[in-house]
Amino acid sequence: MTFCEEVRKETDFYWEGSFEHPFVKGLVGGTLPIEKFKFYMMQDAYYLKHYTKVLAIAASKAITNEDIAYFLETARHINEAELELHRTVFHELGVTDQELETFEPAPAAYNYVSHMYNTAHNGDVAEAFAAMFPCPWLYQEIGEKYKDAKPGVKLYEEWITMYSDPDYKEKIELQKSMMNRFAKEQPEKVSLLKSHFKKSCYYEWKFWEMPWTLEDWKGEVVNYEYI
């Protein structure tokens, strides 16, 4: 099996957890409370802002001109296209200037971004990509799995359409080939690459749990019953 086939099989527990998470099921079924989606979108904008920076770090560590160009172009695309979409969605969700000014990343978002920065700064381009790749790949599989869903909520339908687009799947296939190439070039690092990848799969699941519970920095501590 290729690296991607192996790591996908080994992390399937986390992928199935994402497919069946009540946030995802609520989104595709049209029952997700809009406030939870708003919370998710604001955290996702924070995540994507830093994802572009991690891509730039990966570009600085890439060896070939083709890889450098790919990472920089992907960073530009996310910054200009996806963040612009968030700005449009923010308007539809009624996100206020005050909410943006006082925004604070939830623990899951902060920890996920920190994981990617740590991997990118302390590792090479293969390690950085292993930490980044679960996000787009998972979203493509969610889009494919639920492409026929009709939630009846405009924002939810647009979200599904974005990630079920055939062009998006082509991008993921290209990224799979890149990840397989990186792993093949450094067979001694396969276990480390899988470790980075697995952590990101876990944080992807946490990214659904975060808006579902409206996670903050006090909730779990406040609710803990000291004996």
mmCIF file of C-alpha atoms in Angstrom, residues 9-218:
data_model
loop_
_atom_site.group_PDB
_atom_site.id
_atom_site.type_symbol
_atom_site.label_atom_id
_atom_site.label_comp_id
_atom_site.label_asym_id
_atom_site.label_seq_id
_atom_site.Cartn_x
_atom_site.Cartn_y
_atom_site.Cartn_z
ATOM 1 C CA LYS A 9 -6.591 2.894 7.201
ATOM 2 C CA GLU A 10 -4.710 3.341 10.465
ATOM 3 C CA THR A 11 -6.575 6.563 11.350
ATOM 4 C CA ASP A 12 -10.038 5.468 10.196
ATOM 5 C CA PHE A 13 -11.276 5.615 13.806
ATOM 6 C CA TYR A 14 -10.925 9.401 13.747
ATOM 7 C CA TRP A 15 -12.399 9.766 10.259
ATOM 8 C CA GLU A 16 -15.504 7.795 11.174
ATOM 9 C CA GLY A 17 -15.781 9.922 14.309
ATOM 10 C CA SER A 18 -15.884 12.996 12.079
ATOM 11 C CA PHE A 19 -18.366 11.500 9.608
ATOM 12 C CA GLU A 20 -20.773 10.626 12.405
ATOM 13 C CA HIS A 21 -20.215 13.599 14.691
ATOM 14 C CA PRO A 22 -23.508 15.343 15.606
ATOM 15 C CA PHE A 23 -22.166 18.653 14.284
ATOM 16 C CA VAL A 24 -21.516 17.185 10.839
ATOM 17 C CA LYS A 25 -24.734 15.156 10.834
ATOM 18 C CA GLY A 26 -26.662 18.251 11.926
ATOM 19 C CA LEU A 27 -25.088 20.317 9.147
ATOM 20 C CA VAL A 28 -25.930 17.853 6.375
ATOM 21 C CA GLY A 29 -29.375 17.220 7.867
ATOM 22 C CA GLY A 30 -30.216 20.885 8.265
ATOM 23 C CA THR A 31 -30.814 20.620 12.027
ATOM 24 C CA LEU A 32 -27.578 22.226 13.225
ATOM 25 C CA PRO A 33 -28.330 25.371 15.282
ATOM 26 C CA ILE A 34 -27.072 28.385 13.352
ATOM 27 C CA GLU A 35 -25.229 29.706 16.416
ATOM 28 C CA LYS A 36 -23.057 26.578 16.454
ATOM 29 C CA PHE A 37 -22.276 27.067 12.771
ATOM 30 C CA LYS A 38 -21.400 30.707 13.435
ATOM 31 C CA PHE A 39 -19.047 29.644 16.219
ATOM 32 C CA TYR A 40 -17.447 27.101 13.871
ATOM 33 C CA MET A 41 -16.985 29.593 11.036
ATOM 34 C CA MET A 42 -15.252 32.138 13.244
ATOM 35 C CA GLN A 43 -12.876 29.488 14.578
ATOM 36 C CA ASP A 44 -12.329 28.189 11.049
ATOM 37 C CA ALA A 45 -11.346 31.661 9.828
ATOM 38 C CA TYR A 46 -8.721 31.774 12.574
ATOM 39 C CA TYR A 47 -7.506 28.321 11.556
ATOM 40 C CA LEU A 48 -7.279 29.182 7.855
ATOM 41 C CA LYS A 49 -5.386 32.399 8.542
ATOM 42 C CA HIS A 50 -2.677 30.398 10.253
ATOM 43 C CA TYR A 51 -2.915 27.524 7.766
ATOM 44 C CA THR A 52 -1.727 29.940 5.073
ATOM 45 C CA LYS A 53 1.278 30.829 7.223
ATOM 46 C CA VAL A 54 2.124 27.162 7.775
ATOM 47 C CA LEU A 55 1.955 26.679 4.006
ATOM 48 C CA ALA A 56 4.449 29.528 3.629
ATOM 49 C CA ILE A 57 6.760 27.824 6.136
ATOM 50 C CA ALA A 58 6.455 24.596 4.149
ATOM 51 C CA ALA A 59 7.345 26.514 0.988
ATOM 52 C CA SER A 60 10.481 27.861 2.685
ATOM 53 C CA LYS A 61 11.556 24.286 3.467
ATOM 54 C CA ALA A 62 10.621 22.714 0.134
ATOM 55 C CA ILE A 63 13.435 21.497 -2.103
ATOM 56 C CA THR A 64 12.032 21.640 -5.634
ATOM 57 C CA ASN A 65 10.786 24.714 -7.440
ATOM 58 C CA GLU A 66 7.552 22.883 -8.178
ATOM 59 C CA ASP A 67 6.852 22.241 -4.494
ATOM 60 C CA ILE A 68 7.754 25.803 -3.531
ATOM 61 C CA ALA A 69 5.392 27.164 -6.165
ATOM 62 C CA TYR A 70 2.612 24.770 -5.132
ATOM 63 C CA PHE A 71 2.696 25.698 -1.454
ATOM 64 C CA LEU A 72 2.831 29.422 -2.175
ATOM 65 C CA GLU A 73 -0.010 29.221 -4.692
ATOM 66 C CA THR A 74 -2.139 27.199 -2.280
ATOM 67 C CA ALA A 75 -1.469 29.744 0.440
ATOM 68 C CA ARG A 76 -2.496 32.557 -1.883
ATOM 69 C CA HIS A 77 -5.664 30.717 -2.899
ATOM 70 C CA ILE A 78 -6.762 30.089 0.666
ATOM 71 C CA ASN A 79 -5.970 33.619 1.738
ATOM 72 C CA GLU A 80 -7.797 35.282 -1.136
ATOM 73 C CA ALA A 81 -10.625 32.874 -1.904
ATOM 74 C CA GLU A 82 -11.565 30.966 1.221
ATOM 75 C CA LEU A 83 -11.084 33.842 3.648
ATOM 76 C CA GLU A 84 -13.104 36.087 1.339
ATOM 77 C CA LEU A 85 -15.844 33.484 1.496
ATOM 78 C CA HIS A 86 -15.673 33.636 5.271
ATOM 79 C CA ARG A 87 -16.083 37.393 5.132
ATOM 80 C CA THR A 88 -19.184 36.941 2.988
ATOM 81 C CA VAL A 89 -20.557 34.258 5.279
ATOM 82 C CA PHE A 90 -19.794 36.419 8.303
ATOM 83 C CA HIS A 91 -22.097 39.044 6.847
ATOM 84 C CA GLU A 92 -24.870 36.479 6.375
ATOM 85 C CA LEU A 93 -24.350 35.195 9.901
ATOM 86 C CA GLY A 94 -24.505 38.680 11.349
ATOM 87 C CA VAL A 95 -21.007 38.643 12.831
ATOM 88 C CA THR A 96 -20.418 42.079 14.352
ATOM 89 C CA ASP A 97 -17.240 44.162 14.454
ATOM 90 C CA GLN A 98 -17.233 43.814 18.219
ATOM 91 C CA GLU A 99 -17.341 40.018 17.946
ATOM 92 C CA LEU A 100 -14.363 40.110 15.608
ATOM 93 C CA GLU A 101 -12.431 42.487 17.853
ATOM 94 C CA THR A 102 -13.010 40.385 20.955
ATOM 95 C CA PHE A 103 -12.603 37.019 19.217
ATOM 96 C CA GLU A 104 -10.525 34.439 21.050
ATOM 97 C CA PRO A 105 -9.644 31.053 19.586
ATOM 98 C CA ALA A 106 -11.178 28.132 21.431
ATOM 99 C CA PRO A 107 -8.779 25.567 22.946
ATOM 100 C CA ALA A 108 -9.212 23.051 20.108
ATOM 101 C CA ALA A 109 -8.498 25.620 17.384
ATOM 102 C CA TYR A 110 -5.532 27.049 19.275
ATOM 103 C CA ASN A 111 -4.076 23.601 19.951
ATOM 104 C CA TYR A 112 -4.525 22.445 16.357
ATOM 105 C CA VAL A 113 -2.773 25.519 14.975
ATOM 106 C CA SER A 114 0.001 25.129 17.550
ATOM 107 C CA HIS A 115 0.481 21.507 16.481
ATOM 108 C CA MET A 116 0.939 22.558 12.848
ATOM 109 C CA TYR A 117 3.331 25.386 13.709
ATOM 110 C CA ASN A 118 5.384 23.102 15.926
ATOM 111 C CA THR A 119 5.639 20.465 13.219
ATOM 112 C CA ALA A 120 6.458 22.946 10.467
ATOM 113 C CA HIS A 121 9.058 24.900 12.445
ATOM 114 C CA ASN A 122 10.834 21.872 13.913
ATOM 115 C CA GLY A 123 10.492 19.466 10.991
ATOM 116 C CA ASP A 124 11.071 19.414 7.257
ATOM 117 C CA VAL A 125 8.606 19.915 4.425
ATOM 118 C CA ALA A 126 7.376 16.307 4.616
ATOM 119 C CA GLU A 127 6.553 16.654 8.305
ATOM 120 C CA ALA A 128 4.812 19.979 7.784
ATOM 121 C CA PHE A 129 2.668 18.526 5.025
ATOM 122 C CA ALA A 130 1.798 15.435 7.057
ATOM 123 C CA ALA A 131 0.333 17.722 9.729
ATOM 124 C CA MET A 132 -1.560 19.866 7.198
ATOM 125 C CA PHE A 133 -2.959 17.219 4.863
ATOM 126 C CA PRO A 134 -5.708 15.622 7.004
ATOM 127 C CA CYS A 135 -7.770 18.819 6.917
ATOM 128 C CA PRO A 136 -8.398 19.161 3.167
ATOM 129 C CA TRP A 137 -8.527 15.398 2.663
ATOM 130 C CA LEU A 138 -11.145 14.876 5.379
ATOM 131 C CA TYR A 139 -13.299 17.719 4.071
ATOM 132 C CA GLN A 140 -13.193 16.219 0.585
ATOM 133 C CA GLU A 141 -14.362 12.851 1.925
ATOM 134 C CA ILE A 142 -17.148 14.498 3.930
ATOM 135 C CA GLY A 143 -18.231 16.385 0.824
ATOM 136 C CA GLU A 144 -18.187 13.182 -1.243
ATOM 137 C CA LYS A 145 -20.054 11.198 1.415
ATOM 138 C CA TYR A 146 -22.830 13.747 1.831
ATOM 139 C CA LYS A 147 -22.902 15.302 -1.655
ATOM 140 C CA ASP A 148 -26.559 14.365 -2.149
ATOM 141 C CA ALA A 149 -27.687 15.848 1.166
ATOM 142 C CA LYS A 150 -30.321 18.582 1.032
ATOM 143 C CA PRO A 151 -30.178 20.347 4.403
ATOM 144 C CA GLY A 152 -32.520 23.109 3.253
ATOM 145 C CA VAL A 153 -30.268 25.782 4.789
ATOM 146 C CA LYS A 154 -28.456 27.984 2.262
ATOM 147 C CA LEU A 155 -25.165 28.238 4.133
ATOM 148 C CA TYR A 156 -25.055 24.505 4.823
ATOM 149 C CA GLU A 157 -25.807 23.627 1.209
ATOM 150 C CA GLU A 158 -23.042 25.961 0.015
ATOM 151 C CA TRP A 159 -20.625 24.318 2.435
ATOM 152 C CA ILE A 160 -21.444 20.848 1.073
ATOM 153 C CA THR A 161 -21.213 22.064 -2.528
ATOM 154 C CA MET A 162 -17.762 23.512 -1.927
ATOM 155 C CA TYR A 163 -16.265 20.295 -0.610
ATOM 156 C CA SER A 164 -18.059 17.930 -2.993
ATOM 157 C CA ASP A 165 -16.835 19.800 -6.084
ATOM 158 C CA PRO A 166 -15.000 17.429 -8.517
ATOM 159 C CA ASP A 167 -12.253 20.038 -8.914
ATOM 160 C CA TYR A 168 -11.634 19.888 -5.193
ATOM 161 C CA LYS A 169 -11.254 16.113 -5.390
ATOM 162 C CA GLU A 170 -8.634 16.532 -8.120
ATOM 163 C CA LYS A 171 -6.640 18.793 -5.813
ATOM 164 C CA ILE A 172 -6.752 16.175 -3.079
ATOM 165 C CA GLU A 173 -5.544 13.458 -5.456
ATOM 166 C CA LEU A 174 -2.580 15.676 -6.331
ATOM 167 C CA GLN A 175 -1.846 16.205 -2.651
ATOM 168 C CA LYS A 176 -2.005 12.464 -2.041
ATOM 169 C CA SER A 177 0.661 11.951 -4.688
ATOM 170 C CA MET A 178 2.799 14.630 -3.006
ATOM 171 C CA MET A 179 2.414 13.028 0.412
ATOM 172 C CA ASN A 180 3.251 9.598 -0.997
ATOM 173 C CA ARG A 181 6.346 11.044 -2.679
ATOM 174 C CA PHE A 182 7.547 12.726 0.511
ATOM 175 C CA ALA A 183 7.137 9.469 2.456
ATOM 176 C CA LYS A 184 8.878 7.416 -0.243
ATOM 177 C CA GLU A 185 11.839 9.794 -0.271
ATOM 178 C CA GLN A 186 12.371 9.356 3.487
ATOM 179 C CA PRO A 187 11.277 5.832 4.490
ATOM 180 C CA GLU A 188 13.033 6.235 7.821
ATOM 181 C CA LYS A 189 10.545 8.983 8.700
ATOM 182 C CA VAL A 190 7.329 7.107 7.934
ATOM 183 C CA SER A 191 6.460 6.498 11.589
ATOM 184 C CA LEU A 192 7.036 10.165 12.431
ATOM 185 C CA LEU A 193 4.954 11.318 9.478
ATOM 186 C CA LYS A 194 2.139 9.025 10.560
ATOM 187 C CA SER A 195 2.334 10.427 14.091
ATOM 188 C CA HIS A 196 1.946 14.010 12.841
ATOM 189 C CA PHE A 197 -0.893 12.929 10.559
ATOM 190 C CA LYS A 198 -2.725 11.077 13.346
ATOM 191 C CA LYS A 199 -2.576 14.053 15.701
ATOM 192 C CA SER A 200 -4.183 16.231 13.047
ATOM 193 C CA CYS A 201 -6.921 13.630 12.509
ATOM 194 C CA TYR A 202 -7.653 13.851 16.221
ATOM 195 C CA TYR A 203 -7.754 17.648 16.085
ATOM 196 C CA GLU A 204 -10.099 17.482 13.097
ATOM 197 C CA TRP A 205 -12.534 15.550 15.281
ATOM 198 C CA LYS A 206 -12.025 18.105 18.047
ATOM 199 C CA PHE A 207 -12.845 20.861 15.556
ATOM 200 C CA TRP A 208 -16.413 19.489 15.317
ATOM 201 C CA GLU A 209 -16.687 18.897 19.048
ATOM 202 C CA MET A 210 -15.527 22.460 19.721
ATOM 203 C CA PRO A 211 -18.528 24.278 18.147
ATOM 204 C CA TRP A 212 -20.928 21.537 19.191
ATOM 205 C CA THR A 213 -20.119 22.213 22.849
ATOM 206 C CA LEU A 214 -19.261 25.918 22.311
ATOM 207 C CA GLU A 215 -15.906 25.148 23.875
ATOM 208 C CA ASP A 216 -14.133 27.873 25.830
ATOM 209 C CA TRP A 217 -11.238 28.153 28.251
ATOM 210 C CA LYS A 218 -13.333 27.827 31.405
#
